[in-house]
Amino acid sequence: FAVLAVLLLVHSSQAVYVQDGDLKFSLESVKKLKELMDENRHINPRMAVSVASYSPCDEKDLPEEFQSVCKREDASMIFERLNLAVQENDLCEICANAACAGCF
């Protein structure tokens, strides 16, 4: 079982992307995904849908670029890794700066 690293990529145009394996998504879309996933988890702790049965693909506000992920069998794992990648609020904002040595 291999764990794929999720990378933040900064291109010369200052656009920031989050990459998971061979998949690449805009940072803004990944932040929106995180919002959707967080909202679902905080509705009501006693009635919360288990993480295993929840899919962001059911959300009408899911950014279009994630539609191809929804067709994959490993979609839930990809969404979970992307969500974890943007858990550190400062990380994404720091890496949006191209001078950040930790970004690619």
mmCIF file of C-alpha atoms in Angstrom:
data_model
loop_
_atom_site.group_PDB
_atom_site.id
_atom_site.type_symbol
_atom_site.label_atom_id
_atom_site.label_comp_id
_atom_site.label_asym_id
_atom_site.label_seq_id
_atom_site.Cartn_x
_atom_site.Cartn_y
_atom_site.Cartn_z
ATOM 1 C CA PHE A 1 0.000 0.000 0.000
ATOM 2 C CA ALA A 2 1.647 3.208 -1.134
ATOM 3 C CA VAL A 3 0.818 6.607 0.298
ATOM 4 C CA LEU A 4 0.928 9.355 -2.289
ATOM 5 C CA ALA A 5 2.301 12.717 -1.300
ATOM 6 C CA VAL A 6 0.196 15.774 -1.939
ATOM 7 C CA LEU A 7 2.213 18.707 -3.233
ATOM 8 C CA LEU A 8 1.505 22.405 -3.521
ATOM 9 C CA LEU A 9 2.740 23.723 -6.846
ATOM 10 C CA VAL A 10 3.340 27.370 -7.699
ATOM 11 C CA HIS A 11 3.651 28.252 -11.353
ATOM 12 C CA SER A 12 5.243 31.397 -12.724
ATOM 13 C CA SER A 13 1.768 32.862 -13.274
ATOM 14 C CA GLN A 14 1.313 32.707 -9.467
ATOM 15 C CA ALA A 15 -1.484 30.155 -9.864
ATOM 16 C CA VAL A 16 -1.286 27.636 -7.034
ATOM 17 C CA TYR A 17 -2.183 23.986 -7.541
ATOM 18 C CA VAL A 18 -2.475 20.999 -5.254
ATOM 19 C CA GLN A 19 -1.201 17.780 -6.812
ATOM 20 C CA ASP A 20 -2.092 14.252 -5.744
ATOM 21 C CA GLY A 21 -0.175 11.718 -7.823
ATOM 22 C CA ASP A 22 -0.897 12.564 -11.453
ATOM 23 C CA LEU A 23 -3.943 14.693 -10.602
ATOM 24 C CA LYS A 24 -3.689 18.463 -10.222
ATOM 25 C CA PHE A 25 -6.316 20.873 -8.889
ATOM 26 C CA SER A 26 -6.413 24.606 -8.243
ATOM 27 C CA LEU A 27 -5.878 25.611 -4.623
ATOM 28 C CA GLU A 28 -9.181 27.516 -4.653
ATOM 29 C CA SER A 29 -11.080 24.390 -5.711
ATOM 30 C CA VAL A 30 -9.375 22.307 -3.029
ATOM 31 C CA LYS A 31 -10.315 24.911 -0.417
ATOM 32 C CA LYS A 32 -13.937 24.716 -1.624
ATOM 33 C CA LEU A 33 -13.768 20.912 -1.362
ATOM 34 C CA LYS A 34 -12.527 21.251 2.224
ATOM 35 C CA GLU A 35 -15.414 23.599 3.058
ATOM 36 C CA LEU A 36 -17.932 21.118 1.675
ATOM 37 C CA MET A 37 -16.376 18.215 3.556
ATOM 38 C CA ASP A 38 -16.120 20.197 6.803
ATOM 39 C CA GLU A 39 -19.735 21.384 6.569
ATOM 40 C CA ASN A 40 -20.900 17.812 6.143
ATOM 41 C CA ARG A 41 -18.944 16.628 9.188
ATOM 42 C CA HIS A 42 -20.234 19.372 11.490
ATOM 43 C CA ILE A 43 -23.959 19.196 10.769
ATOM 44 C CA ASN A 44 -24.802 17.222 13.902
ATOM 45 C CA PRO A 45 -22.279 14.933 15.598
ATOM 46 C CA ARG A 46 -24.974 12.422 16.602
ATOM 47 C CA MET A 47 -26.365 12.218 13.099
ATOM 48 C CA ALA A 48 -23.105 12.678 11.242
ATOM 49 C CA VAL A 49 -22.691 10.574 8.151
ATOM 50 C CA SER A 50 -19.728 8.279 8.477
ATOM 51 C CA VAL A 51 -16.700 9.402 6.498
ATOM 52 C CA ALA A 52 -16.794 6.143 4.551
ATOM 53 C CA SER A 53 -20.319 6.714 3.224
ATOM 54 C CA TYR A 54 -20.045 10.466 2.531
ATOM 55 C CA SER A 55 -18.984 11.576 -0.915
ATOM 56 C CA PRO A 56 -18.352 15.173 -1.966
ATOM 57 C CA CYS A 57 -19.564 14.026 -5.399
ATOM 58 C CA ASP A 58 -23.118 14.347 -4.033
ATOM 59 C CA GLU A 59 -22.607 18.073 -3.416
ATOM 60 C CA LYS A 60 -24.122 20.395 -6.017
ATOM 61 C CA ASP A 61 -21.424 23.003 -5.250
ATOM 62 C CA LEU A 62 -18.506 20.645 -5.916
ATOM 63 C CA PRO A 63 -16.100 22.372 -8.342
ATOM 64 C CA GLU A 64 -16.311 20.997 -11.883
ATOM 65 C CA GLU A 65 -12.664 19.927 -11.952
ATOM 66 C CA PHE A 66 -13.422 17.168 -9.406
ATOM 67 C CA GLN A 67 -16.005 15.435 -11.621
ATOM 68 C CA SER A 68 -13.342 13.152 -13.119
ATOM 69 C CA VAL A 69 -12.289 12.085 -9.604
ATOM 70 C CA CYS A 70 -15.885 11.108 -8.821
ATOM 71 C CA LYS A 71 -15.679 8.404 -11.487
ATOM 72 C CA ARG A 72 -12.673 6.750 -9.821
ATOM 73 C CA GLU A 73 -12.853 3.916 -7.317
ATOM 74 C CA ASP A 74 -10.301 5.666 -5.081
ATOM 75 C CA ALA A 75 -12.204 8.980 -5.081
ATOM 76 C CA SER A 76 -12.798 9.013 -1.308
ATOM 77 C CA MET A 77 -9.078 8.561 -0.597
ATOM 78 C CA ILE A 78 -8.146 11.320 -3.064
ATOM 79 C CA PHE A 79 -10.655 13.729 -1.498
ATOM 80 C CA GLU A 80 -9.390 12.871 1.993
ATOM 81 C CA ARG A 81 -5.762 13.551 1.018
ATOM 82 C CA LEU A 82 -6.689 16.845 -0.657
ATOM 83 C CA ASN A 83 -8.660 17.852 2.420
ATOM 84 C CA LEU A 84 -5.685 17.063 4.664
ATOM 85 C CA ALA A 85 -3.364 19.006 2.358
ATOM 86 C CA VAL A 86 -5.166 22.251 3.150
ATOM 87 C CA GLN A 87 -5.724 21.641 6.891
ATOM 88 C CA GLU A 88 -2.788 23.898 7.740
ATOM 89 C CA ASN A 89 -4.256 27.332 7.054
ATOM 90 C CA ASP A 90 -0.895 29.088 6.966
ATOM 91 C CA LEU A 91 0.763 26.477 4.754
ATOM 92 C CA CYS A 92 -1.292 27.316 1.689
ATOM 93 C CA GLU A 93 -1.036 31.035 2.167
ATOM 94 C CA ILE A 94 2.739 30.885 2.668
ATOM 95 C CA CYS A 95 3.205 28.612 -0.331
ATOM 96 C CA ALA A 96 1.172 30.962 -2.489
ATOM 97 C CA ASN A 97 4.312 33.096 -2.335
ATOM 98 C CA ALA A 98 6.684 31.868 -5.071
ATOM 99 C CA ALA A 99 9.669 32.706 -2.871
ATOM 100 C CA CYS A 100 8.670 29.953 -0.448
ATOM 101 C CA ALA A 101 11.441 27.365 -0.574
ATOM 102 C CA GLY A 102 9.048 24.514 0.242
ATOM 103 C CA CYS A 103 6.981 24.908 -2.915
ATOM 104 C CA PHE A 104 7.565 23.442 -6.348
#
